[in-house]
Amino acid sequence: MIPVVRQRAHRRQSWAARASLLAAAAALLLPLVEGGVRGLLLLVAGFAGLVVTFAALWWTLSRRGLARVAAATLALLAPVTVVTLFARANLLWVVVVSVLLWSAAVGSGRYALRTTGLRASRSKEYRTPPPRRPVLLLNPLSGGGKVERFALREKAERLGARVVLLDPERRQDVVALARAAVADGADLLGVGGGDGTQALVAAVAAEHGLPFMVISAGTRNHFAMDLGLDRDDPAAGLDALTDGVEVRVDLCFAGDRPFVNNASFGVYGAVVQSPGYRDDKVGTALQLLPELLTRQRGPRLTATVGRRTITDPQAVLVSNNPYRLDDPFGFGRRSRLDSGRLGVVAVKVDNAIEAAELFLAPRGGVMTTSHDVVVDADAPEVEAGLDGEAVVLPTPVRCRIERRALRVRVPRERPGVFEPPPRLDWRRLRKLAAAVGRTAVRSRTGQRRGGAGSPPGRT
């Protein structure tokens, strides 16, 4: 017999699935029921407006002068025109209600699927004793001066760490500094700086089998975010020195250069090379994009992903574990950092229609995973961005991943640990909604448990 608690959980699960399906159906039917033929025509007009908007955005990025101004104007006017049409037909409220119903459908569906075994598993944590001779490299200029603003040096030294403060007046080799610290007996290496600096020191730590500590003192620190660290309070990351655990994560290389987030080739790799990029990112990108997107500048790329070859893409992004690109609530985050697989996103757009298709259906780009990726070009070298840092690499560039090669020491309590919601599975929701006196909750053995009188394995 199913325990009472399990029965109640299953009932909540079933009703949430039913609510999800009803809300989704209402979101789709409301415009048709309320607006009739007129509503259907307005939906078509709305879709056409989206296509025009995204096509105009492509022209804005790939053109110059008056053509760019005209395209930007069209990109603004198209959605305004669609909203005006709905408002004049007194159907704008229908759109708003439909969006709210769809949001409710997604929320209820994920709640229903939360305990069905579809959630991604969290990385295992290992309890280890605190380091005795930790060494931290801190960049005082990183993140607009976070080291001084959050008194990172003072707190680290109070917790027993030796701090090496990088000299802002001259360029220093952080790899050499990290190796010197290891030679001097360091049993942990840590960095307060950007992701590019993090990757260089992380590779030294992995090479010597030492734990590595991330201090989110950079501007963005995407790696720290995916580790669950509080990027708004980098000093909290120092708690790992006394109250920490270890997680094993993957480390990636593009050629012989390490990266913890991603390696970008093509458009972004070329843009970050510009001397003005750091001071004016938007202006620099708008200046360079027309030639890069239309392939008037830069080498022609070829990416080999397993047995698949992608020819002539404008951009190739190789990431340390795949990013979530299909979920607005977790967009751009990684569900885990220890899957042992590279994420690959390749974009190839030759005209405005293809650009609109890419925006409306992001999976129109190439999205996949692999253990290694080879990026080649019709030039001896290719510009790339490694964790946001501009580099030039000899071709072909082989990107590889070393699974769980990096021991990262993090605070035991991390408020930003990402709990990816389960992916919506409408077929499974229908089964949950139809279940009466049965459960689709998985047992520890991975088998579904049926209720009284239900055959094993049925949902």
CSV table of C-alpha atoms in Angstrom, one decimal, residues 122 125 127 229 236-237 239-246 409-415 417:
chain,number,residue,atom,x,y,z
A,122,ARG,CA,23.6,18.2,-8.0
A,125,GLU,CA,30.3,17.6,-2.2
A,127,ARG,CA,34.2,17.3,3.3
A,229,LEU,CA,28.8,31.9,-5.0
A,236,ALA,CA,31.6,35.6,1.7
A,237,GLY,CA,33.5,33.3,-0.6
A,239,ASP,CA,34.4,31.5,4.3
A,240,ALA,CA,35.5,28.4,2.4
A,241,LEU,CA,38.9,28.7,4.1
A,242,THR,CA,37.4,27.6,7.4
A,243,ASP,CA,34.0,26.2,6.6
A,244,GLY,CA,34.2,24.7,3.2
A,245,VAL,CA,33.6,21.7,1.1
A,246,GLU,CA,35.1,20.5,-2.2
A,409,ARG,CA,36.8,24.6,-2.5
A,410,VAL,CA,33.6,26.5,-1.8
A,411,PRO,CA,31.7,27.7,1.3
A,412,ARG,CA,29.5,25.0,2.7
A,413,GLU,CA,26.5,27.5,2.5
A,414,ARG,CA,26.1,28.9,-0.9
A,415,PRO,CA,23.0,30.9,-1.5
A,417,VAL,CA,23.4,27.2,-6.0
